[in-house]
Amino acid sequence: MQALTWHGEKDIRVSEVPKPEIVEPTDVIVEITATAICGSDLHLYNDKMPGMREGDVLGHEPMGEVVEVGDEVESLEVGDRVVVPFTISCGSCWFCEEELYSLCDNSNPNAEMARKMMGQSPAGLFGFSHLLGGYAGGQAEYLRVPYADVGPIEIESDIPDEQVLFLSDVFPTGYMAAENADIEDEDTVAVWGCGPVGQFAIQSAQMMGANQVVAIDRVPERLEMASEHGDAETINYEHADVYDQLMSMTGGRGPDRCIDAVGTEAHGTGLDGVSDRVKEGAKLQDDRPYVLREAIKCCRKGGTLSVPGVYLGRANVPFGPLMNKALTVKTGQTHMQRYLDPLLGTIEEGEIDPSFIISHRVGLEDGPEMYRTFNDKADDCIKVVMEP
Ligand SMILES: [Zn+2]
Ligand SMILES: [Zn+2]
């Protein structure tokens, strides 16, 4: 079958790879009908993620049709249409029972590698390095889905793929980011990063009753989208000082809730931004936490900082200001299974149509080109959907 495979920095190829087979009796095989490129895939593209190996199949935002079912799978049959969440969870460990699905204790076969780096291993993820399980991803014609009774959500209506596809990651991830921000009525919520996760965090913040949402980015089309679809005020950080703007929008108090939907590869400005790049180049830090620092600086005292943006290793973060301003920080990969059913409900009831973020619809063979376009933020690219 055809798949998009990783071969080092900025080297993604369309390759012929073996079709996946059932390995465990709890697996299903899904024939992919739609699959997206995620902002976090760009960390792999830019070779920032440890544990990638030549030939790894990429992708963690797929959906399709079940074509093969393991003997012990109870909830799915051949022919079922499913969206597959990006986290892999066993459903029966202590963490899964606590609904902390992205922290599953059983789904990362390379847990030892992750434990050495982090103390404990989070869940395995599709197409996201051997550090997180070495699972083949969904930018392919077929995908093996482990723990099939726990992960995929069946779509029983005939709602189009592109309206439900983003249940695989970015819609629940944006939603959990807003939930983690503990939004209350009358709150001002500032969201750094207007990619797909930022857009869904903005919309979710509105659904949760925020008084004012402020979107921060440098790409005009993305800011426009945040304003048009998310009813957000906008700050283009290339044209205005973010701290000054946020202070003047909040009477000098600062936003109550801050969401970092950018993560490790922030494009900082000024000396601080340059310093991040130098430290990263000299291997003194693994991340460029420009946004994290700015959010800590801007957030009102006693406010909340929610971090859906992906970070990878050591980063220079000002813990003193965080402590002295009594900020609460919440973060983590999304506990997908908590959100699949309720968010599918909001789509089916017409409360939200997530397809507004799609900018490019292509075939799998255009994948390598699309990675380039997306990484360069060229051609107004915000979300690429491929039909294998
Ligand atoms: Zn993703
Ligand atoms: Zn588990």
Coordinates of C-alpha atoms in Angstrom, one line a residue, residues 1-357:
M1 CA 0.0 0.0 0.0
Q2 CA 1.0 3.6 -0.3
A3 CA 2.0 5.7 2.8
L4 CA 3.8 8.9 3.7
T5 CA 7.1 8.0 5.3
W6 CA 9.7 9.9 7.3
H7 CA 13.3 10.0 6.1
G8 CA 14.9 12.8 8.1
E9 CA 14.7 16.6 8.3
K10 CA 12.3 18.0 5.6
D11 CA 12.3 14.6 3.8
I12 CA 8.8 13.0 3.6
R13 CA 8.2 10.5 0.8
V14 CA 5.3 8.5 -0.7
S15 CA 6.4 4.9 -0.2
E16 CA 5.2 1.5 -0.9
V17 CA 5.0 -0.3 2.4
P18 CA 3.4 -3.6 3.6
K19 CA -0.3 -3.5 4.3
P20 CA -0.9 -3.8 8.1
E21 CA -2.3 -7.0 9.6
I22 CA -4.1 -7.9 12.7
V23 CA -1.5 -8.5 15.4
E24 CA -3.6 -8.6 18.6
P25 CA -7.1 -10.0 18.8
T26 CA -8.2 -6.6 20.0
D27 CA -7.0 -4.9 16.7
V28 CA -9.0 -3.7 13.7
I29 CA -7.7 -2.7 10.3
V30 CA -9.2 0.5 8.9
E31 CA -9.1 1.5 5.2
I32 CA -8.5 5.2 5.3
T33 CA -10.9 7.5 3.5
A34 CA -9.6 10.9 4.9
T35 CA -6.5 11.8 6.8
A36 CA -5.1 15.2 7.8
I37 CA -1.6 16.7 8.4
C38 CA -1.3 18.2 11.9
G39 CA 0.8 21.1 13.1
S40 CA 2.5 18.7 15.4
D41 CA 3.5 16.6 12.4
L42 CA 5.7 19.6 11.5
H43 CA 7.8 18.9 14.6
L44 CA 8.6 15.6 13.0
Y45 CA 9.1 17.2 9.6
N46 CA 11.6 19.6 11.2
D47 CA 13.3 16.6 13.0
K48 CA 12.6 18.0 16.5
M49 CA 11.1 14.8 17.9
P50 CA 13.5 12.2 19.3
G51 CA 12.9 8.6 18.4
M52 CA 12.0 8.9 14.7
R53 CA 13.4 6.2 12.4
E54 CA 13.9 6.2 8.7
G55 CA 10.7 4.8 7.0
D56 CA 8.3 5.5 9.8
V57 CA 4.7 5.9 8.5
L58 CA 3.4 9.3 9.6
G59 CA -0.1 10.6 10.5
H60 CA -2.4 10.6 13.5
E61 CA -5.6 12.2 12.2
P62 CA -7.4 9.5 10.2
M63 CA -10.8 8.1 9.6
G64 CA -12.1 5.3 7.4
E65 CA -13.9 2.0 7.1
V66 CA -13.3 -1.1 9.2
V67 CA -12.1 -3.8 6.8
E68 CA -10.8 -6.5 9.2
V69 CA -11.7 -7.2 12.9
G70 CA -9.7 -9.1 15.5
D71 CA -11.4 -12.0 17.3
E72 CA -11.9 -10.2 20.6
V73 CA -13.3 -6.9 19.2
E74 CA -16.9 -6.5 20.4
S75 CA -18.0 -3.0 19.4
L76 CA -17.0 -2.8 15.7
E77 CA -17.8 -4.8 12.6
V78 CA -16.5 -4.9 9.0
G79 CA -18.1 -2.0 7.2
D80 CA -18.3 0.4 10.2
R81 CA -17.3 4.0 9.5
V82 CA -14.9 5.3 12.2
V83 CA -12.8 8.2 13.3
V84 CA -9.6 7.1 15.0
P85 CA -8.3 9.3 17.9
F86 CA -4.6 10.0 17.9
T87 CA -3.9 8.6 21.4
I88 CA -3.9 4.9 22.0
S89 CA -5.5 3.7 25.2
C90 CA -6.0 0.3 26.7
G91 CA -9.2 1.2 28.5
S92 CA -8.4 -0.9 31.6
C93 CA -5.3 0.4 33.4
W94 CA -5.5 2.7 36.4
F95 CA -5.1 5.9 34.2
C96 CA -7.7 4.8 31.7
E97 CA -10.2 4.0 34.5
E98 CA -9.5 7.6 35.8
E99 CA -10.3 8.8 32.3
L100 CA -6.8 10.1 31.9
Y101 CA -6.6 8.3 28.6
S102 CA -3.6 10.0 27.1
L103 CA -1.6 8.7 30.1
C104 CA -2.4 5.1 29.5
D105 CA 0.1 2.8 31.1
N106 CA -0.2 -0.1 28.6
S107 CA -0.2 1.4 25.1
N108 CA 3.5 2.3 24.8
P109 CA 5.6 -0.8 24.1
N110 CA 8.7 1.4 24.3
A111 CA 7.7 2.8 27.7
E112 CA 11.3 2.2 29.1
M113 CA 12.6 4.7 26.5
A114 CA 10.1 7.3 27.6
R115 CA 10.6 6.6 31.3
K116 CA 14.3 7.4 31.0
M117 CA 13.5 10.8 29.6
M118 CA 10.4 11.7 31.6
G119 CA 10.2 9.4 34.7
Q120 CA 7.0 7.8 33.4
S121 CA 5.7 7.1 30.0
P122 CA 2.5 8.7 28.5
A123 CA 0.3 6.7 26.1
G124 CA 1.4 5.5 22.7
L125 CA 0.4 7.7 19.8
F126 CA -0.1 6.9 16.1
G127 CA 2.7 8.0 13.8
F128 CA 4.6 9.9 16.4
S129 CA 8.1 8.3 17.0
H130 CA 9.4 5.2 18.7
L131 CA 9.6 7.1 22.0
L132 CA 5.8 7.1 21.9
G133 CA 5.2 3.5 20.7
G134 CA 6.5 3.3 17.2
Y135 CA 3.0 2.8 15.8
A136 CA 2.6 3.2 12.1
G137 CA 0.5 6.3 11.4
G138 CA -2.7 7.0 9.4
Q139 CA -1.3 9.0 6.4
A140 CA -1.6 5.7 4.5
E141 CA -4.2 3.6 2.7
Y142 CA -4.7 1.3 5.7
L143 CA -4.1 1.6 9.5
R144 CA -3.8 -1.0 12.2
V145 CA -5.8 0.3 15.2
P146 CA -5.0 -1.4 18.6
Y147 CA -7.5 -1.6 21.5
A148 CA -10.3 -1.1 18.9
D149 CA -13.0 -1.3 21.5
V150 CA -11.6 1.8 23.3
G151 CA -10.3 4.1 20.6
P152 CA -12.3 4.7 17.4
I153 CA -15.7 6.3 17.4
E154 CA -18.3 5.0 15.0
I155 CA -20.1 7.5 12.8
E156 CA -23.5 6.2 12.1
S157 CA -25.0 9.1 10.3
D158 CA -24.0 9.9 6.7
I159 CA -22.4 13.2 7.7
P160 CA -19.5 13.9 5.3
D161 CA -15.9 12.8 6.3
E162 CA -14.6 16.4 6.5
Q163 CA -17.1 17.4 9.2
V164 CA -16.1 14.6 11.6
L165 CA -12.5 14.0 10.7
F166 CA -11.2 16.6 13.2
L167 CA -12.6 14.5 16.1
S168 CA -9.3 12.6 15.6
D169 CA -7.3 15.4 17.3
V170 CA -7.6 19.1 16.8
F171 CA -11.3 19.7 17.8
P172 CA -11.1 17.7 21.1
T173 CA -7.6 19.2 21.7
G174 CA -8.8 22.7 21.3
Y175 CA -11.8 21.9 23.4
M176 CA -9.8 20.4 26.3
A177 CA -7.4 23.4 26.1
A178 CA -10.4 25.7 26.8
E179 CA -11.7 23.3 29.5
N180 CA -8.3 23.3 31.1
A181 CA -8.3 27.1 31.2
D182 CA -11.2 27.0 33.7
I183 CA -13.1 29.7 31.9
E184 CA -15.8 31.5 33.8
D185 CA -18.3 34.1 32.6
E186 CA -16.8 37.6 32.2
D187 CA -13.3 36.1 31.6
T188 CA -11.0 37.4 29.0
V189 CA -9.2 34.5 27.3
A190 CA -6.0 35.1 25.2
V191 CA -5.1 32.4 22.7
W192 CA -1.6 32.3 21.2
G193 CA -1.5 30.5 17.8
C194 CA -4.4 30.5 15.3
G195 CA -3.7 27.2 13.7
P196 CA -6.4 24.5 13.9
V197 CA -6.0 23.8 17.7
G198 CA -6.1 27.6 18.4
Q199 CA -9.2 28.0 16.2
F200 CA -11.1 25.3 18.1
A201 CA -9.8 26.6 21.5
I202 CA -11.2 30.0 20.5
Q203 CA -14.6 28.6 19.5
S204 CA -14.7 26.4 22.6
A205 CA -13.9 29.3 24.9
Q206 CA -16.8 31.1 23.3
M207 CA -19.1 28.1 23.9
M208 CA -17.9 28.1 27.6
G209 CA -19.1 31.6 28.1
A210 CA -15.9 33.8 27.8
N211 CA -16.7 37.5 27.8
Q212 CA -13.8 38.3 25.4
V213 CA -11.5 36.1 23.4
V214 CA -8.2 37.5 22.0
A215 CA -6.4 35.7 19.2
I216 CA -2.6 36.2 18.7
D217 CA -0.8 35.2 15.5
R218 CA 1.2 36.8 12.7
V219 CA -0.6 35.2 9.7
P220 CA -3.3 37.6 8.6
E221 CA -5.6 34.8 7.1
R222 CA -5.5 32.9 10.4
L223 CA -6.4 36.0 12.4
E224 CA -9.2 36.8 10.0
M225 CA -10.5 33.2 10.5
A226 CA -10.4 33.7 14.3
S227 CA -12.3 36.9 14.0
E228 CA -14.9 35.6 11.5
H229 CA -15.5 32.1 12.9
G230 CA -14.5 32.6 16.5
D231 CA -15.7 36.2 17.1
A232 CA -12.3 37.0 18.5
E233 CA -10.4 40.3 18.8
T234 CA -7.0 39.9 17.2
I235 CA -3.4 40.9 17.8
N236 CA -0.8 40.5 15.0
Y237 CA 2.4 40.3 17.0
E238 CA 4.5 41.5 14.1
H239 CA 2.7 44.8 14.2
A240 CA 2.0 45.3 17.9
D241 CA 3.4 44.6 21.3
V242 CA 1.3 41.7 22.7
Y243 CA 1.8 42.6 26.4
D244 CA 0.9 46.3 25.8
Q245 CA -2.2 45.3 23.8
L246 CA -3.4 42.8 26.2
M247 CA -3.0 45.2 29.1
S248 CA -4.9 47.9 27.4
M249 CA -7.7 45.4 26.5
T250 CA -8.1 44.3 30.1
G251 CA -7.8 47.6 32.0
G252 CA -4.2 46.8 33.0
R253 CA -5.1 43.5 34.8
G254 CA -4.1 41.0 32.1
P255 CA -6.2 38.2 30.5
D256 CA -7.7 35.8 33.1
R257 CA -7.0 32.7 31.0
C258 CA -4.1 32.2 28.6
I259 CA -3.8 29.3 26.1
D260 CA -0.6 28.4 24.4
A261 CA -1.6 26.7 21.2
V262 CA 1.8 27.2 19.6
G263 CA 4.2 24.9 21.5
T264 CA 7.8 24.2 20.9
E265 CA 8.6 25.9 17.6
A266 CA 7.4 29.5 18.4
H267 CA 8.6 32.3 16.2
G268 CA 9.7 34.7 18.9
T269 CA 10.4 38.4 18.2
G270 CA 13.1 40.6 19.4
L271 CA 16.1 39.5 21.5
D272 CA 14.2 36.9 23.4
G273 CA 13.3 35.2 20.2
V274 CA 16.9 35.3 19.0
S275 CA 18.1 33.9 22.3
D276 CA 15.8 30.9 22.0
R277 CA 17.1 30.0 18.6
V278 CA 20.7 30.4 19.8
K279 CA 20.1 28.1 22.9
E280 CA 18.3 25.6 20.7
G281 CA 21.2 25.6 18.2
A282 CA 23.7 25.1 21.0
K283 CA 21.6 22.3 22.4
L284 CA 21.1 24.2 25.7
Q285 CA 17.4 23.7 25.3
D286 CA 15.2 21.5 23.2
D287 CA 12.3 23.9 22.8
R288 CA 11.7 27.5 21.9
P289 CA 9.3 28.5 24.7
Y290 CA 8.8 32.1 23.6
V291 CA 5.0 31.9 23.9
L292 CA 5.1 30.2 27.2
R293 CA 7.2 33.1 28.6
E294 CA 5.0 35.7 27.1
A295 CA 1.9 34.1 28.4
I296 CA 3.3 33.9 31.9
K297 CA 4.2 37.6 31.7
C298 CA 0.8 38.6 30.4
C299 CA -1.5 36.4 32.4
R300 CA -3.4 38.2 35.3
K301 CA -2.3 37.3 38.8
G302 CA -4.0 34.1 39.9
G303 CA -5.0 33.3 36.4
T304 CA -4.7 30.0 34.4
L305 CA -2.3 29.0 31.7
S306 CA -3.5 26.1 29.5
V307 CA -0.9 24.5 27.3
P308 CA -2.1 22.2 24.4
G309 CA 0.9 23.2 22.4
V310 CA 3.4 20.3 22.1
Y311 CA 6.8 20.6 24.0
L312 CA 9.5 18.1 23.7
G313 CA 12.3 18.5 26.2
R314 CA 14.1 21.1 28.3
A315 CA 13.0 24.7 28.0
N316 CA 14.0 27.8 29.7
V317 CA 10.7 28.9 31.5
P318 CA 10.6 31.6 34.2
F319 CA 9.3 29.6 37.1
G320 CA 9.7 32.5 39.6
P321 CA 7.1 34.8 37.9
L322 CA 4.8 31.8 37.6
M323 CA 5.1 31.1 41.3
N324 CA 4.9 34.7 42.5
K325 CA 1.9 35.4 40.3
A326 CA 0.2 32.3 41.6
L327 CA -0.7 31.0 38.2
T328 CA -2.2 27.6 37.6
V329 CA -0.8 25.6 34.7
K330 CA -2.7 22.8 33.0
T331 CA -1.4 20.8 30.1
G332 CA -1.2 17.3 28.5
Q333 CA -2.1 15.3 25.5
T334 CA -5.8 15.2 25.0
H335 CA -7.9 12.6 26.9
M336 CA -9.7 11.9 23.7
Q337 CA -12.3 9.4 24.8
R338 CA -13.8 11.9 27.2
Y339 CA -14.7 14.2 24.3
L340 CA -15.6 12.1 21.3
D341 CA -19.3 11.5 22.0
P342 CA -20.2 14.9 23.2
L343 CA -18.3 16.7 20.4
L344 CA -19.8 14.4 17.8
G345 CA -23.1 15.5 19.2
T346 CA -22.3 19.2 18.7
I347 CA -21.4 18.5 15.1
E348 CA -24.5 16.4 14.4
E349 CA -26.7 19.0 15.9
G350 CA -25.1 21.7 13.7
E351 CA -23.7 23.7 16.6
I352 CA -20.3 23.6 14.9
D353 CA -19.0 22.6 11.4
P354 CA -15.3 21.9 11.9
S355 CA -14.6 21.8 8.2
F356 CA -14.1 25.6 8.1
I357 CA -10.4 25.1 8.8

